[in-house]
mmCIF file of C-alpha atoms in Angstrom:
data_model
loop_
_atom_site.group_PDB
_atom_site.id
_atom_site.type_symbol
_atom_site.label_atom_id
_atom_site.label_comp_id
_atom_site.label_asym_id
_atom_site.label_seq_id
_atom_site.Cartn_x
_atom_site.Cartn_y
_atom_site.Cartn_z
ATOM 1 C CA UNK Z 1 10.097 -34.001 17.812
ATOM 2 C CA UNK Z 2 8.809 -30.995 19.995
ATOM 3 C CA UNK Z 3 9.180 -31.663 23.718
ATOM 4 C CA UNK Z 4 5.659 -31.010 25.605
ATOM 5 C CA UNK Z 5 7.141 -27.730 27.137
ATOM 6 C CA UNK Z 6 8.351 -26.590 23.621
ATOM 7 C CA UNK Z 7 4.980 -27.404 22.254
ATOM 8 C CA UNK Z 8 3.139 -25.654 24.927
ATOM 9 C CA UNK Z 9 5.295 -22.304 24.328
ATOM 10 C CA UNK Z 10 4.706 -22.623 20.585
ATOM 11 C CA UNK Z 11 1.044 -22.998 20.925
ATOM 12 C CA UNK Z 12 0.850 -19.900 23.402
ATOM 13 C CA UNK Z 13 2.862 -17.934 20.899
ATOM 14 C CA UNK Z 14 0.891 -18.961 17.775
ATOM 15 C CA UNK Z 15 -2.277 -18.255 19.906
ATOM 16 C CA UNK Z 16 -1.349 -14.628 20.646
ATOM 17 C CA UNK Z 17 -0.318 -13.964 16.857
ATOM 18 C CA UNK Z 18 -3.314 -15.496 15.569
ATOM 19 C CA UNK Z 19 -5.575 -13.558 18.152
ATOM 20 C CA UNK Z 20 -3.961 -10.458 16.697
ATOM 21 C CA UNK Z 21 -4.582 -11.485 13.251
ATOM 22 C CA UNK Z 22 -8.075 -12.338 14.021
ATOM 23 C CA UNK Z 23 -8.329 -8.931 15.590
ATOM 24 C CA UNK Z 24 -7.691 -7.460 12.446
ATOM 25 C CA UNK Z 25 -9.921 -9.685 10.312
ATOM 26 C CA UNK Z 26 -12.655 -8.920 12.851
ATOM 27 C CA UNK Z 27 -12.162 -5.141 11.962
ATOM 28 C CA UNK Z 28 -12.214 -5.624 8.478
ATOM 29 C CA UNK Z 29 -15.427 -7.687 8.349
ATOM 30 C CA UNK Z 30 -16.957 -5.975 11.176
ATOM 31 C CA UNK Z 31 -17.937 -9.385 12.784
ATOM 32 C CA UNK Z 32 -16.772 -11.097 15.790
ATOM 33 C CA UNK Z 33 -14.344 -13.763 15.161
ATOM 34 C CA UNK Z 34 -14.286 -16.945 17.308
ATOM 35 C CA UNK Z 35 -10.885 -19.002 17.201
ATOM 36 C CA UNK Z 36 -10.235 -22.545 18.136
ATOM 37 C CA UNK Z 37 -7.320 -23.608 20.130
ATOM 38 C CA UNK Z 38 -4.392 -23.731 17.812
ATOM 39 C CA UNK Z 39 -2.767 -27.184 16.894
ATOM 40 C CA UNK Z 40 0.754 -27.262 16.461
ATOM 41 C CA UNK Z 41 2.635 -30.375 15.075
ATOM 42 C CA UNK Z 42 6.240 -30.834 13.582
ATOM 43 C CA UNK Z 43 6.071 -33.524 11.096
ATOM 44 C CA UNK Z 44 7.802 -35.288 8.528
ATOM 45 C CA UNK Z 45 6.812 -35.334 5.042
ATOM 46 C CA UNK Z 46 5.186 -38.866 5.341
ATOM 47 C CA UNK Z 47 3.449 -37.925 8.740
ATOM 48 C CA UNK Z 48 1.992 -34.913 6.710
ATOM 49 C CA UNK Z 49 -0.656 -37.258 4.993
ATOM 50 C CA UNK Z 50 -2.139 -37.972 8.251
ATOM 51 C CA UNK Z 51 -2.798 -34.148 8.943
ATOM 52 C CA UNK Z 52 -5.424 -33.919 6.531
ATOM 53 C CA UNK Z 53 -7.779 -30.958 5.879
ATOM 54 C CA UNK Z 54 -10.737 -33.176 6.653
ATOM 55 C CA UNK Z 55 -9.223 -33.422 10.109
ATOM 56 C CA UNK Z 56 -9.776 -29.880 10.510
ATOM 57 C CA UNK Z 57 -13.554 -30.610 10.239
ATOM 58 C CA UNK Z 58 -13.940 -27.759 7.918
ATOM 59 C CA UNK Z 59 -13.791 -28.696 4.325
ATOM 60 C CA UNK Z 60 -16.406 -31.500 4.104
ATOM 61 C CA UNK Z 61 -16.674 -31.176 0.292
ATOM 62 C CA UNK Z 62 -16.681 -28.847 -2.817
ATOM 63 C CA UNK Z 63 -14.356 -26.235 -3.432
ATOM 64 C CA UNK Z 64 -12.118 -24.052 -1.136
ATOM 65 C CA UNK Z 65 -10.517 -20.607 -1.719
ATOM 66 C CA UNK Z 66 -6.807 -20.716 -0.765
ATOM 67 C CA UNK Z 67 -4.720 -17.718 -0.507
ATOM 68 C CA UNK Z 68 -0.994 -18.169 0.312
ATOM 69 C CA UNK Z 69 2.047 -15.989 0.831
ATOM 70 C CA UNK Z 70 5.583 -17.174 0.440
ATOM 71 C CA UNK Z 71 7.827 -15.496 2.763
ATOM 72 C CA UNK Z 72 11.753 -15.542 2.898
ATOM 73 C CA UNK Z 73 15.151 -14.549 4.670
ATOM 74 C CA UNK Z 74 16.610 -16.460 7.433
ATOM 75 C CA UNK Z 75 12.821 -17.565 8.272
ATOM 76 C CA UNK Z 76 11.045 -18.965 5.510
ATOM 77 C CA UNK Z 77 8.032 -21.057 4.456
ATOM 78 C CA UNK Z 78 4.714 -20.624 3.249
ATOM 79 C CA UNK Z 79 1.397 -19.441 5.014
ATOM 80 C CA UNK Z 80 -1.997 -20.527 3.725
ATOM 81 C CA UNK Z 81 -5.606 -19.407 4.725
ATOM 82 C CA UNK Z 82 -8.260 -21.511 3.221
ATOM 83 C CA UNK Z 83 -12.355 -21.183 3.681
ATOM 84 C CA UNK Z 84 -15.162 -22.880 1.782
ATOM 85 C CA UNK Z 85 -15.485 -21.002 -1.830
ATOM 86 C CA UNK Z 86 -19.149 -21.071 -0.901
ATOM 87 C CA UNK Z 87 -18.660 -18.545 1.774
ATOM 88 C CA UNK Z 88 -16.370 -16.307 -0.252
ATOM 89 C CA UNK Z 89 -19.069 -14.070 -1.394
ATOM 90 C CA UNK Z 90 -20.589 -13.755 2.253
ATOM 91 C CA UNK Z 91 -16.823 -12.732 3.565
ATOM 92 C CA UNK Z 92 -16.421 -10.042 0.744
ATOM 93 C CA UNK Z 93 -19.959 -8.726 1.464
ATOM 94 C CA UNK Z 94 -19.252 -8.156 5.284
ATOM 95 C CA UNK Z 95 -16.095 -6.663 4.190
ATOM 96 C CA UNK Z 96 -18.022 -4.102 2.015
ATOM 97 C CA UNK Z 97 -20.783 -3.883 4.446
ATOM 98 C CA UNK Z 98 -23.133 -5.130 1.992
ATOM 99 C CA UNK Z 99 -26.289 -7.549 2.259
ATOM 100 C CA UNK Z 100 -24.841 -10.761 3.657
ATOM 101 C CA UNK Z 101 -27.719 -13.037 2.515
ATOM 102 C CA UNK Z 102 -25.994 -14.070 -0.981
ATOM 103 C CA UNK Z 103 -23.563 -17.427 -1.240
ATOM 104 C CA UNK Z 104 -22.276 -18.551 -4.127
ATOM 105 C CA UNK Z 105 -20.916 -22.074 -5.021
ATOM 106 C CA UNK Z 106 -18.392 -21.349 -7.883
ATOM 107 C CA UNK Z 107 -15.501 -18.863 -8.090
ATOM 108 C CA UNK Z 108 -17.020 -17.790 -11.513
ATOM 109 C CA UNK Z 109 -19.639 -15.717 -9.722
ATOM 110 C CA UNK Z 110 -17.094 -13.628 -8.038
ATOM 111 C CA UNK Z 111 -16.033 -10.494 -9.852
ATOM 112 C CA UNK Z 112 -12.290 -9.434 -9.997
ATOM 113 C CA UNK Z 113 -13.239 -6.654 -7.481
ATOM 114 C CA UNK Z 114 -14.594 -9.338 -5.349
ATOM 115 C CA UNK Z 115 -11.459 -11.656 -5.738
ATOM 116 C CA UNK Z 116 -9.368 -8.442 -4.733
ATOM 117 C CA UNK Z 117 -11.279 -8.050 -1.427
ATOM 118 C CA UNK Z 118 -10.379 -11.606 -0.765
ATOM 119 C CA UNK Z 119 -6.865 -11.262 -1.507
ATOM 120 C CA UNK Z 120 -6.480 -8.215 0.677
ATOM 121 C CA UNK Z 121 -8.336 -9.993 3.646
ATOM 122 C CA UNK Z 122 -5.709 -12.863 3.434
ATOM 123 C CA UNK Z 123 -2.826 -10.479 2.771
ATOM 124 C CA UNK Z 124 -3.624 -8.485 6.130
ATOM 125 C CA UNK Z 125 -4.477 -11.771 8.093
ATOM 126 C CA UNK Z 126 -1.451 -13.686 7.048
ATOM 127 C CA UNK Z 127 1.207 -10.813 7.242
ATOM 128 C CA UNK Z 128 0.118 -10.144 10.670
ATOM 129 C CA UNK Z 129 0.704 -13.671 11.926
ATOM 130 C CA UNK Z 130 3.878 -14.234 10.187
ATOM 131 C CA UNK Z 131 5.099 -10.570 10.839
ATOM 132 C CA UNK Z 132 4.926 -11.211 14.560
ATOM 133 C CA UNK Z 133 6.894 -14.402 14.267
ATOM 134 C CA UNK Z 134 9.523 -12.170 12.694
ATOM 135 C CA UNK Z 135 9.390 -9.586 15.608
ATOM 136 C CA UNK Z 136 9.862 -12.587 17.977
ATOM 137 C CA UNK Z 137 12.840 -13.806 16.433
ATOM 138 C CA UNK Z 138 14.198 -10.479 15.571
ATOM 139 C CA UNK Z 139 14.574 -11.364 11.942
ATOM 140 C CA UNK Z 140 13.387 -9.393 8.811
ATOM 141 C CA UNK Z 141 10.947 -11.530 6.869
ATOM 142 C CA UNK Z 142 10.375 -10.798 3.192
ATOM 143 C CA UNK Z 143 6.859 -11.511 1.961
ATOM 144 C CA UNK Z 144 5.546 -12.160 -1.526
ATOM 145 C CA UNK Z 145 2.355 -10.728 -2.775
ATOM 146 C CA UNK Z 146 -0.488 -13.076 -2.092
ATOM 147 C CA UNK Z 147 -1.904 -15.538 -4.502
ATOM 148 C CA UNK Z 148 -5.624 -16.710 -4.622
ATOM 149 C CA UNK Z 149 -6.711 -19.836 -6.083
ATOM 150 C CA UNK Z 150 -10.036 -21.894 -6.045
ATOM 151 C CA UNK Z 151 -9.177 -25.471 -5.496
ATOM 152 C CA UNK Z 152 -11.195 -28.508 -5.102
ATOM 153 C CA UNK Z 153 -10.670 -29.730 -1.618
ATOM 154 C CA UNK Z 154 -9.774 -33.204 -2.920
ATOM 155 C CA UNK Z 155 -6.975 -31.631 -4.982
ATOM 156 C CA UNK Z 156 -5.263 -29.950 -1.862
ATOM 157 C CA UNK Z 157 -2.986 -32.548 -1.284
ATOM 158 C CA UNK Z 158 -0.510 -32.309 1.638
ATOM 159 C CA UNK Z 159 2.295 -32.151 -1.130
ATOM 160 C CA UNK Z 160 0.929 -28.679 -1.871
ATOM 161 C CA UNK Z 161 1.567 -27.517 1.485
ATOM 162 C CA UNK Z 162 4.809 -29.637 2.174
ATOM 163 C CA UNK Z 163 6.694 -28.213 -1.075
ATOM 164 C CA UNK Z 164 10.468 -29.210 -0.962
ATOM 165 C CA UNK Z 165 10.706 -29.172 2.680
ATOM 166 C CA UNK Z 166 11.811 -32.433 4.680
ATOM 167 C CA UNK Z 167 10.138 -31.498 7.917
ATOM 168 C CA UNK Z 168 7.268 -29.106 8.487
ATOM 169 C CA UNK Z 169 6.083 -27.204 11.338
ATOM 170 C CA UNK Z 170 2.386 -27.133 10.891
ATOM 171 C CA UNK Z 171 0.164 -24.576 12.799
ATOM 172 C CA UNK Z 172 -3.241 -25.190 12.214
ATOM 173 C CA UNK Z 173 -6.078 -23.027 13.584
ATOM 174 C CA UNK Z 174 -9.747 -22.544 12.574
ATOM 175 C CA UNK Z 175 -11.855 -19.393 12.905
ATOM 176 C CA UNK Z 176 -15.465 -18.826 12.862
ATOM 177 C CA UNK Z 177 -17.038 -15.593 11.797
ATOM 178 C CA UNK Z 178 -20.246 -15.848 13.708
ATOM 179 C CA UNK Z 179 -23.337 -14.222 11.885
ATOM 180 C CA UNK Z 180 -21.951 -15.324 8.685
ATOM 181 C CA UNK Z 181 -20.883 -18.914 9.516
ATOM 182 C CA UNK Z 182 -17.493 -18.513 7.647
ATOM 183 C CA UNK Z 183 -15.166 -21.284 9.019
ATOM 184 C CA UNK Z 184 -11.665 -21.438 7.727
ATOM 185 C CA UNK Z 185 -8.209 -22.610 8.740
ATOM 186 C CA UNK Z 186 -4.704 -21.004 8.646
ATOM 187 C CA UNK Z 187 -1.800 -23.215 7.975
ATOM 188 C CA UNK Z 188 1.886 -22.535 7.926
ATOM 189 C CA UNK Z 189 4.594 -24.662 6.663
ATOM 190 C CA UNK Z 190 8.558 -23.778 7.512
ATOM 191 C CA UNK Z 191 11.357 -25.669 6.430
ATOM 192 C CA UNK Z 192 13.751 -27.243 9.015
ATOM 193 C CA UNK Z 193 16.132 -24.480 9.210
ATOM 194 C CA UNK Z 194 13.255 -22.060 10.150
ATOM 195 C CA UNK Z 195 11.965 -24.661 12.648
ATOM 196 C CA UNK Z 196 15.473 -24.736 14.144
ATOM 197 C CA UNK Z 197 15.279 -20.717 14.509
ATOM 198 C CA UNK Z 198 11.830 -21.184 16.258
ATOM 199 C CA UNK Z 199 12.992 -23.961 18.197
ATOM 200 C CA UNK Z 200 16.016 -21.972 19.641
ATOM 201 C CA UNK Z 201 13.889 -19.071 20.191
ATOM 202 C CA UNK Z 202 11.459 -21.268 22.421
ATOM 203 C CA UNK Z 203 14.509 -22.601 24.433
ATOM 204 C CA UNK Z 204 15.837 -19.070 25.129
ATOM 205 C CA UNK Z 205 12.407 -18.201 26.317
ATOM 206 C CA UNK Z 206 12.115 -21.497 28.542
ATOM 207 C CA UNK Z 207 15.850 -20.600 29.927
ATOM 208 C CA UNK Z 208 14.765 -17.044 30.650
ATOM 209 C CA UNK Z 209 11.785 -18.326 32.574
ATOM 210 C CA UNK Z 210 13.692 -20.621 34.595
ATOM 211 C CA UNK Z 211 16.556 -18.120 35.432
ATOM 212 C CA UNK P 1 -4.960 19.426 -1.403
ATOM 213 C CA UNK P 2 -3.498 16.654 -3.939
ATOM 214 C CA UNK P 3 -3.019 13.208 -2.392
ATOM 215 C CA UNK P 4 -1.821 10.098 -4.496
ATOM 216 C CA UNK P 5 -2.897 6.865 -3.132
ATOM 217 C CA UNK P 6 -0.629 3.940 -4.249
ATOM 218 C CA UNK P 7 -2.078 0.123 -3.466
ATOM 219 C CA UNK P 8 -2.006 -2.924 -5.650
ATOM 220 C CA UNK P 9 -5.419 -3.965 -3.931
ATOM 221 C CA UNK P 10 -8.440 -1.881 -5.545
ATOM 222 C CA UNK P 11 -10.291 -2.780 -2.386
ATOM 223 C CA UNK P 12 -7.481 -0.916 -0.288
ATOM 224 C CA UNK P 13 -7.478 2.060 -2.817
ATOM 225 C CA UNK P 14 -11.333 2.306 -2.452
ATOM 226 C CA UNK P 15 -11.231 2.121 1.446
ATOM 227 C CA UNK P 16 -8.356 4.712 1.741
ATOM 228 C CA UNK P 17 -9.998 7.009 -0.907
ATOM 229 C CA UNK P 18 -13.381 7.032 0.959
ATOM 230 C CA UNK P 19 -11.563 7.995 4.272
ATOM 231 C CA UNK P 20 -9.573 10.818 2.535
ATOM 232 C CA UNK P 21 -13.006 12.221 0.723
ATOM 233 C CA UNK P 22 -14.931 12.271 3.672
ATOM 234 C CA UNK P 23 -12.055 13.390 5.935
ATOM 235 C CA UNK P 24 -10.523 16.143 4.038
ATOM 236 C CA UNK P 25 -12.007 19.136 2.354
ATOM 237 C CA UNK P 26 -11.245 19.846 -1.386
ATOM 238 C CA UNK P 27 -9.016 16.803 -1.797
ATOM 239 C CA UNK P 28 -7.979 15.732 -5.172
ATOM 240 C CA UNK P 29 -7.283 11.970 -4.948
ATOM 241 C CA UNK P 30 -5.417 10.206 -7.600
ATOM 242 C CA UNK P 31 -4.711 6.595 -7.692
ATOM 243 C CA UNK P 32 -2.107 4.217 -8.696
ATOM 244 C CA UNK P 33 -1.801 0.374 -8.547
ATOM 245 C CA UNK P 34 1.816 -0.168 -8.883
ATOM 246 C CA UNK P 35 5.107 1.550 -7.873
ATOM 247 C CA UNK P 36 5.897 2.453 -11.361
ATOM 248 C CA UNK P 37 2.508 3.877 -12.162
ATOM 249 C CA UNK P 38 2.844 5.983 -9.004
ATOM 250 C CA UNK P 39 6.248 7.231 -9.913
ATOM 251 C CA UNK P 40 4.651 8.525 -13.317
ATOM 252 C CA UNK P 41 1.720 10.017 -11.466
ATOM 253 C CA UNK P 42 4.095 11.622 -8.972
ATOM 254 C CA UNK P 43 5.989 13.437 -11.750
ATOM 255 C CA UNK P 44 2.810 14.368 -13.398
ATOM 256 C CA UNK P 45 0.600 15.856 -10.917
ATOM 257 C CA UNK P 46 3.123 16.815 -8.145
ATOM 258 C CA UNK P 47 0.922 15.732 -5.104
ATOM 259 C CA UNK P 48 1.187 17.426 -1.722
ATOM 260 C CA UNK P 49 1.237 13.835 -0.145
ATOM 261 C CA UNK P 50 1.610 10.183 -1.123
ATOM 262 C CA UNK P 51 0.018 7.363 0.686
ATOM 263 C CA UNK P 52 1.622 4.038 -0.149
ATOM 264 C CA UNK P 53 1.355 0.366 0.566
ATOM 265 C CA UNK P 54 4.801 -1.514 0.656
ATOM 266 C CA UNK P 55 4.226 -5.365 -0.678
ATOM 267 C CA UNK P 56 3.293 -4.721 -4.449
ATOM 268 C CA UNK P 57 4.451 -6.466 -7.444
ATOM 269 C CA UNK P 58 7.384 -4.794 -9.384
ATOM 270 C CA UNK P 59 8.419 -1.327 -7.985
ATOM 271 C CA UNK P 60 7.355 -2.015 -4.438
ATOM 272 C CA UNK P 61 6.503 0.648 -1.666
ATOM 273 C CA UNK P 62 10.231 0.989 -0.161
ATOM 274 C CA UNK P 63 11.603 1.267 -3.938
ATOM 275 C CA UNK P 64 9.131 3.816 -4.599
ATOM 276 C CA UNK P 65 9.869 5.952 -1.482
ATOM 277 C CA UNK P 66 13.655 5.628 -2.159
ATOM 278 C CA UNK P 67 13.035 6.759 -5.972
ATOM 279 C CA UNK P 68 11.063 9.812 -4.783
ATOM 280 C CA UNK P 69 13.379 10.694 -1.839
ATOM 281 C CA UNK P 70 16.363 10.737 -4.412
ATOM 282 C CA UNK P 71 15.012 13.799 -5.701
ATOM 283 C CA UNK P 72 12.385 15.329 -3.259
ATOM 284 C CA UNK P 73 13.115 15.355 0.417
ATOM 285 C CA UNK P 74 10.164 17.610 1.326
ATOM 286 C CA UNK P 75 6.957 15.766 -0.015
ATOM 287 C CA UNK P 76 5.210 13.952 2.983
ATOM 288 C CA UNK P 77 4.997 10.221 2.440
ATOM 289 C CA UNK P 78 2.545 8.000 4.723
ATOM 290 C CA UNK P 79 3.011 4.232 4.628
ATOM 291 C CA UNK P 80 -0.223 1.861 5.029
ATOM 292 C CA UNK P 81 0.717 -1.697 5.198
ATOM 293 C CA UNK P 82 -0.149 -5.069 6.526
ATOM 294 C CA UNK P 83 3.331 -5.831 7.468
ATOM 295 C CA UNK P 84 3.591 -5.543 11.112
ATOM 296 C CA UNK P 85 7.219 -6.090 11.682
ATOM 297 C CA UNK P 86 9.080 -3.472 13.579
ATOM 298 C CA UNK P 87 12.172 -4.025 11.393
ATOM 299 C CA UNK P 88 10.412 -2.988 8.460
ATOM 300 C CA UNK P 89 8.818 0.092 9.996
ATOM 301 C CA UNK P 90 12.240 1.254 11.464
ATOM 302 C CA UNK P 91 13.701 0.633 7.750
ATOM 303 C CA UNK P 92 11.038 2.714 5.878
ATOM 304 C CA UNK P 93 11.280 5.437 8.714
ATOM 305 C CA UNK P 94 14.886 5.697 7.957
ATOM 306 C CA UNK P 95 13.928 6.792 4.164
ATOM 307 C CA UNK P 96 11.740 9.740 5.707
ATOM 308 C CA UNK P 97 8.266 9.300 6.062
ATOM 309 C CA UNK P 98 5.635 10.999 7.974
ATOM 310 C CA UNK P 99 3.732 8.241 9.517
ATOM 311 C CA UNK P 100 3.556 4.361 9.252
ATOM 312 C CA UNK P 101 0.236 2.778 9.954
ATOM 313 C CA UNK P 102 -0.897 -1.086 9.699
ATOM 314 C CA UNK P 103 -3.940 -2.168 8.082
ATOM 315 C CA UNK P 104 -6.767 -2.354 8.501
ATOM 316 C CA UNK P 105 -7.675 1.183 9.127
ATOM 317 C CA UNK P 106 -10.114 1.265 12.370
ATOM 318 C CA UNK P 107 -11.546 4.644 13.670
ATOM 319 C CA UNK P 108 -8.352 5.550 15.652
ATOM 320 C CA UNK P 109 -6.029 4.851 12.677
ATOM 321 C CA UNK P 110 -8.450 6.727 10.271
ATOM 322 C CA UNK P 111 -8.132 9.858 12.682
ATOM 323 C CA UNK P 112 -4.653 9.465 12.840
ATOM 324 C CA UNK P 113 -4.097 9.514 8.834
ATOM 325 C CA UNK P 114 -6.346 12.466 8.523
ATOM 326 C CA UNK P 115 -4.473 14.314 11.104
ATOM 327 C CA UNK P 116 -1.323 13.635 9.642
ATOM 328 C CA UNK P 117 -2.709 14.786 6.187
ATOM 329 C CA UNK P 118 -3.983 18.041 7.588
ATOM 330 C CA UNK P 119 -0.638 19.000 8.929
ATOM 331 C CA UNK P 120 0.856 18.776 5.551
#
């Protein structure tokens, strides 16, 4: 659905935006963040089944922390950040500059304050990625306050990500926080009108390049 | 100096509070987790400066600034937000704010914040 050139531009844009977001996350946890090359796919609902979380090689089993923000305006969709629940405590500890040795396997071991830290990490990271898209397309984006959930990986079906949208632009990247070995994914789903807005912008950029 | 810090994240309030208490002598810091609570605090304590997040449930930061500006054009308001959009920054600047800083607060932004408050 995307030409190789359009895809190339989108990967580059996403790379820049996620890079900026990782920089912010790095400041918060005071750790170096290693990013993967982002994967970008424009998929229909049925194809999304092929794009499982297992393919990201991150959630082999167990529970995951998933935070999402919905965003609206002309450009609308949902953005998700996910990482293994067992690493949530380590991420919080890094943020609070505490001892990094502790890990937990259940969300019950996280206090309200620790969940609040997770929410703030996700808020800053996702707002940065999506907000930069708003700057790119010159449209103001309205965000909801972030939501944090603990889910079994097996229960996180593509339908959750897809929602009511017919076509989904999936932007997937993984990040690795070196000293605490936290690996996670950022995933953004957009509806078809928002996809068109981005594609139009990409075409504009390509035309400018060819002038 | 009386400073009111408004953020729905307890963690963010803690981070900002620590920066203020370490950077500003004799600071009296109050906290609010919602826009509604912040407006009540504002009327009660009459702070010298308000530091507010934008995205909060209920009365958000933009609404809070508008409410305060309706009756008070003098109080210094500083926005600390995760929202990186230029359009959002422009919009709240039009309401009359002293400074807009994006989260998270690295050393450079912390200095910027402290210096802006000291000028109050």
